[in-house]
Coordinates of C-alpha atoms in Angstrom, one line a residue:
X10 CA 123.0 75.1 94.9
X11 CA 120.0 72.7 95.2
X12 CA 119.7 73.5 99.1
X13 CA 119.7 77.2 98.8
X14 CA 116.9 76.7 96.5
X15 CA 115.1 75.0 98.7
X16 CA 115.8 76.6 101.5
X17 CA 115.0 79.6 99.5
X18 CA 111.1 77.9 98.9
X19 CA 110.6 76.6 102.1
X20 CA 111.2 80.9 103.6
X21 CA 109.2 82.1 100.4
X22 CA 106.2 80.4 101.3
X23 CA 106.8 80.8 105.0
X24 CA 107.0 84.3 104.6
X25 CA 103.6 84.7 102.4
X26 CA 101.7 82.7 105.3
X27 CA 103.6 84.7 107.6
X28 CA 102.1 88.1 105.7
X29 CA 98.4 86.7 104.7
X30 CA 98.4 85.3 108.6
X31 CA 99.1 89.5 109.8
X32 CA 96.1 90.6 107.3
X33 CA 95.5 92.4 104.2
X34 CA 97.5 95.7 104.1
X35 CA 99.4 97.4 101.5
X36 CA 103.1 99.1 103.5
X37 CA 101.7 102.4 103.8
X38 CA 99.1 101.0 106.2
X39 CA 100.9 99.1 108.3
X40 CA 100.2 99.7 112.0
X41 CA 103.8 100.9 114.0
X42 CA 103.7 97.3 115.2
X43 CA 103.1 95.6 111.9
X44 CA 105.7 97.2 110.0
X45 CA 108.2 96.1 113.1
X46 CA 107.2 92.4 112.6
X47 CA 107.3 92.6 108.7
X48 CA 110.9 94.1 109.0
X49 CA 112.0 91.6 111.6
X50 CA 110.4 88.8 109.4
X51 CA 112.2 89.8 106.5
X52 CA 115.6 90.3 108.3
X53 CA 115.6 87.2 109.6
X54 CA 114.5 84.9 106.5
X55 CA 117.6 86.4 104.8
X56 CA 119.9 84.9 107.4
X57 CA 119.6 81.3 106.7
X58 CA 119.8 82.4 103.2
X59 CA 123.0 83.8 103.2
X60 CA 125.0 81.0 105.1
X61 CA 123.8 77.3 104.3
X62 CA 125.7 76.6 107.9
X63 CA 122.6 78.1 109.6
X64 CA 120.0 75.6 110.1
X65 CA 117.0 76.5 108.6
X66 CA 114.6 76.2 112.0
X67 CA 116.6 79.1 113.0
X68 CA 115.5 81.1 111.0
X69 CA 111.7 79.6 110.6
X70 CA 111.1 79.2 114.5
X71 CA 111.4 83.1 115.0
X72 CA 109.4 84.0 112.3
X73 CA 106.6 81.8 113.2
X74 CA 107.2 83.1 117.0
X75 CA 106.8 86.7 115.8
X76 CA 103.6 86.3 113.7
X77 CA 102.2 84.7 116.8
X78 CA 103.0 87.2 118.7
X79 CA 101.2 89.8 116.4
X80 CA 98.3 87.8 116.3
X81 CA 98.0 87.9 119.9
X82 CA 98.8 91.9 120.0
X83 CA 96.4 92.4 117.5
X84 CA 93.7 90.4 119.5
X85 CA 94.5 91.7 122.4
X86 CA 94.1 95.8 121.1
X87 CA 90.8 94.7 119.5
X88 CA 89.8 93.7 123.5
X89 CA 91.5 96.9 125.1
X90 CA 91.0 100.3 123.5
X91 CA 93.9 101.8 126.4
X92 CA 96.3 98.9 124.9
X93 CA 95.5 99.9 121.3
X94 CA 96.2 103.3 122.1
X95 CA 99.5 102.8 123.6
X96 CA 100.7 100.5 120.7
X97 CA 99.1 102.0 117.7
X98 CA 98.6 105.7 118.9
X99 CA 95.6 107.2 118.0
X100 CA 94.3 109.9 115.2
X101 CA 95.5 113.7 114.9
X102 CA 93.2 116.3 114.2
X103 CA 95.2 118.5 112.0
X104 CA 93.0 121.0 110.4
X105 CA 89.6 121.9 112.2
X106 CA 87.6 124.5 110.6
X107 CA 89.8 125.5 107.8
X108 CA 92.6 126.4 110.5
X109 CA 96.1 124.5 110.5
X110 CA 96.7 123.0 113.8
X111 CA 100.6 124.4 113.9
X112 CA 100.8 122.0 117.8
X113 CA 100.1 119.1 115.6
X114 CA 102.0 119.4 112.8
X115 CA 104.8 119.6 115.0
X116 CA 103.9 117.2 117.5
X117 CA 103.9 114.9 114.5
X118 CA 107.0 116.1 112.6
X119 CA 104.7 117.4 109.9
X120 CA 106.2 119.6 107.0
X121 CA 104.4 122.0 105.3
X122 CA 105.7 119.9 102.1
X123 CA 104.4 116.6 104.0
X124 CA 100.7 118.1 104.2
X125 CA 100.6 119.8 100.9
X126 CA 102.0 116.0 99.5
X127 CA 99.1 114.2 101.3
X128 CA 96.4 117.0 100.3
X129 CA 97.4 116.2 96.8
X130 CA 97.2 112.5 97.2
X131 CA 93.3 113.6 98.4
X132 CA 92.5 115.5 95.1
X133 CA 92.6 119.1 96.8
X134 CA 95.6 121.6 95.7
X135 CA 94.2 124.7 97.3
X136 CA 94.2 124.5 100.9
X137 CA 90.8 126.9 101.6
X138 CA 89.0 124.3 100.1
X139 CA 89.8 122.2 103.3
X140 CA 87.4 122.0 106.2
X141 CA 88.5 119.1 108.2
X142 CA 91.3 117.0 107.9
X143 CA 93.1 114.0 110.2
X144 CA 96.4 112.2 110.5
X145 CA 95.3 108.8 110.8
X146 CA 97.1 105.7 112.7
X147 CA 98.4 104.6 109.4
X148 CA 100.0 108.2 108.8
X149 CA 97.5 109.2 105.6
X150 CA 95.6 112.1 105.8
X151 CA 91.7 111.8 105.9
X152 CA 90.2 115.1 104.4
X153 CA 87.1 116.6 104.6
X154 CA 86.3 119.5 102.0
X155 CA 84.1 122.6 103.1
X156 CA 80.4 122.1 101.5
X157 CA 80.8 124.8 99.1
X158 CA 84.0 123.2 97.5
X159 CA 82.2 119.4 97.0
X160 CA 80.8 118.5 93.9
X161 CA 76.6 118.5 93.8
X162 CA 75.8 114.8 94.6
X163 CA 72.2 113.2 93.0
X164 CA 70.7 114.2 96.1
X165 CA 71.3 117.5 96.1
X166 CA 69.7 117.9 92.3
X167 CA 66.8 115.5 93.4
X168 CA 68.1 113.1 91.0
X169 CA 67.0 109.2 91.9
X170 CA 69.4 106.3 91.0
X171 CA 69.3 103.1 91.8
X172 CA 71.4 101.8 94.9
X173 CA 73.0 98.6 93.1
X174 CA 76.5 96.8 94.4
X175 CA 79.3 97.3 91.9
X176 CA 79.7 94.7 88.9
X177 CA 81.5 91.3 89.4
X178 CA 84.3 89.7 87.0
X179 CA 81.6 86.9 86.0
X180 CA 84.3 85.6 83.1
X181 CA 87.9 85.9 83.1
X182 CA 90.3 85.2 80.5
X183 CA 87.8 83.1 79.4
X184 CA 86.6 81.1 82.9
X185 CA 83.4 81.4 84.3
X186 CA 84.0 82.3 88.0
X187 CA 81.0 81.3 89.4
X188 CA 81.3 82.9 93.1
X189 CA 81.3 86.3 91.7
X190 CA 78.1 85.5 89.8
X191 CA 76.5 83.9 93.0
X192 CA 77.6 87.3 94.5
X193 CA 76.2 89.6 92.0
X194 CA 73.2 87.5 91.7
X195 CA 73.5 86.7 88.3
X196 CA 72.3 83.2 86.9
X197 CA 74.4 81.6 84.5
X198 CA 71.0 80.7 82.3
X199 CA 70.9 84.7 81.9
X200 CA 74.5 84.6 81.1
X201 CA 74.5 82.4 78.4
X202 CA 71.3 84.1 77.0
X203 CA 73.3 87.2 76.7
X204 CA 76.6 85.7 75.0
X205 CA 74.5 83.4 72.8
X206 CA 72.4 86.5 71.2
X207 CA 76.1 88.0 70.4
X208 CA 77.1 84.4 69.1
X209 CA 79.9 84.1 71.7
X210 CA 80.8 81.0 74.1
X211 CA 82.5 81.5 77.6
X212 CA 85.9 80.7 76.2
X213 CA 85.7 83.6 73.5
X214 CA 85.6 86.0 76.4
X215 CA 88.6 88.0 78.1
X216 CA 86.4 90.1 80.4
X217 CA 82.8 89.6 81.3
X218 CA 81.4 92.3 84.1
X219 CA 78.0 92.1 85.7
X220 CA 75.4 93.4 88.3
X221 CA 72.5 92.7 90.4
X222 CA 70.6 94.6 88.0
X223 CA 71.5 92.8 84.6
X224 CA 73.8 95.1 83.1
X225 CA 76.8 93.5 82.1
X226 CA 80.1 94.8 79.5
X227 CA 82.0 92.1 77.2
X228 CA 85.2 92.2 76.4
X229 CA 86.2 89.7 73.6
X230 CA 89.9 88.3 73.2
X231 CA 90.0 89.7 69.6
X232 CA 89.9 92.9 71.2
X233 CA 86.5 93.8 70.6
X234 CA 84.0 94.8 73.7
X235 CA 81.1 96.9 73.9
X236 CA 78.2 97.6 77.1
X237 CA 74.9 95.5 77.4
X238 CA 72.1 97.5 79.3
X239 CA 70.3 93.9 79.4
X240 CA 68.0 94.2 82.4
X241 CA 67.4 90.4 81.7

């Protein structure tokens, strides 16, 4: 028992250094060639799992072989455009002006139930509302809506507002995560200016959010938050 557990280790880590190594993607946007390496991977990490005869650098010496191999693929479509094309196809314009591309759809084994499913994923339930809309690499559906169906932006009412990166997790479960303030540009002296006026320290804190600008929300562990427009 004690060697299938270890075993079981070893190919649980391999495999997370195998994935992190291949990049940061969720499953539905795996490339053709990604998804073939993450299902090989996976097949062959259960195999030394399921008979303790099988020595275990069978089973890790293919894996790392594989994730190598992507690595190298991967490299080598970011060089050659032609090479990326051939191994990770390219986009599908599937609606262009408002009109369904019928060649498309069955070109790429679209259903009217698949597109209607993705435009719904996008927010849009009526299809005349759709101006543009691709089939990406990935398989998800990019859409464009027709001017007259978008919501006015600040722009178009001539509204200012100040461009300003989203807020930063500057506390967490009581820890004071100092990267995210260096990225938001937030000094700790500020920081503790702010929690002392409520008569908080850092460890009374579940959530602490802030921006560039100085606005900042506290959430307390008793369950108690509430928004700061401190401009500091």
């Amino acid at each position: 028992m004690s060697i299938v557990l270890i075993r079981s280790l070893i190919l649980y880590i391999l495999v997370i250094f195998a994935v992190r190594l291949m990049g940061k993607r969720q499953l539905g946007e795996l490339q053709p060639s990604e998804l073939v390496i993450t299902i090989l991977v996976s097949n062959i990490a259960t195999l030394p799992l399921e008979d303790v005869n099988i020595p275990l650098m069978v089973g890790i010496t293919p894996i790392l072989a594989l994730v190598c191999f992507e690595v190298i693929v991967s490299w080598l479509t970011l060089k050659k455009p032609a090479l990326r094309k051939i191994i990770s196809g390219r986009p599908k314009i599937i609606i262009s002006g408002g009109v369904i591309d019928r060649k498309v759809m069955c070109d790429l084994r679209f259903s009217v139930d698949d597109l209607m499913t993705a435009l719904r994923g996008n927010g849009i339930f009526r299809l005349e509302e759709v101006q543009y809309a691709i089939v990406e690499t990935t398989g998800s559906i990019s859409v464009m809506k027709k001017p007259d169906s978008e919501p006015p932006s600040r722009s178009d009412m001539k509204i200012k507002a100040e461009n300003t990166d989203p807020p930063q997790v500057v506390i967490s479960d009581g820890k004071l995560m100092e990267k995210a303030m260096e990225s938001a540009g937030f000094e700790e002296s500020r920081l503790r200016g702010i929690l002392h006026s409520r008569n908080l320290a850092v460890k009374d804190i579940f959530i602490m959010t802030a921006d560039s600008s100085g606005c900042c929300y506290v959430a307390e562990k008793k369950g108690r938050g509430g928004d700061s427009s401190d401009k500091g």
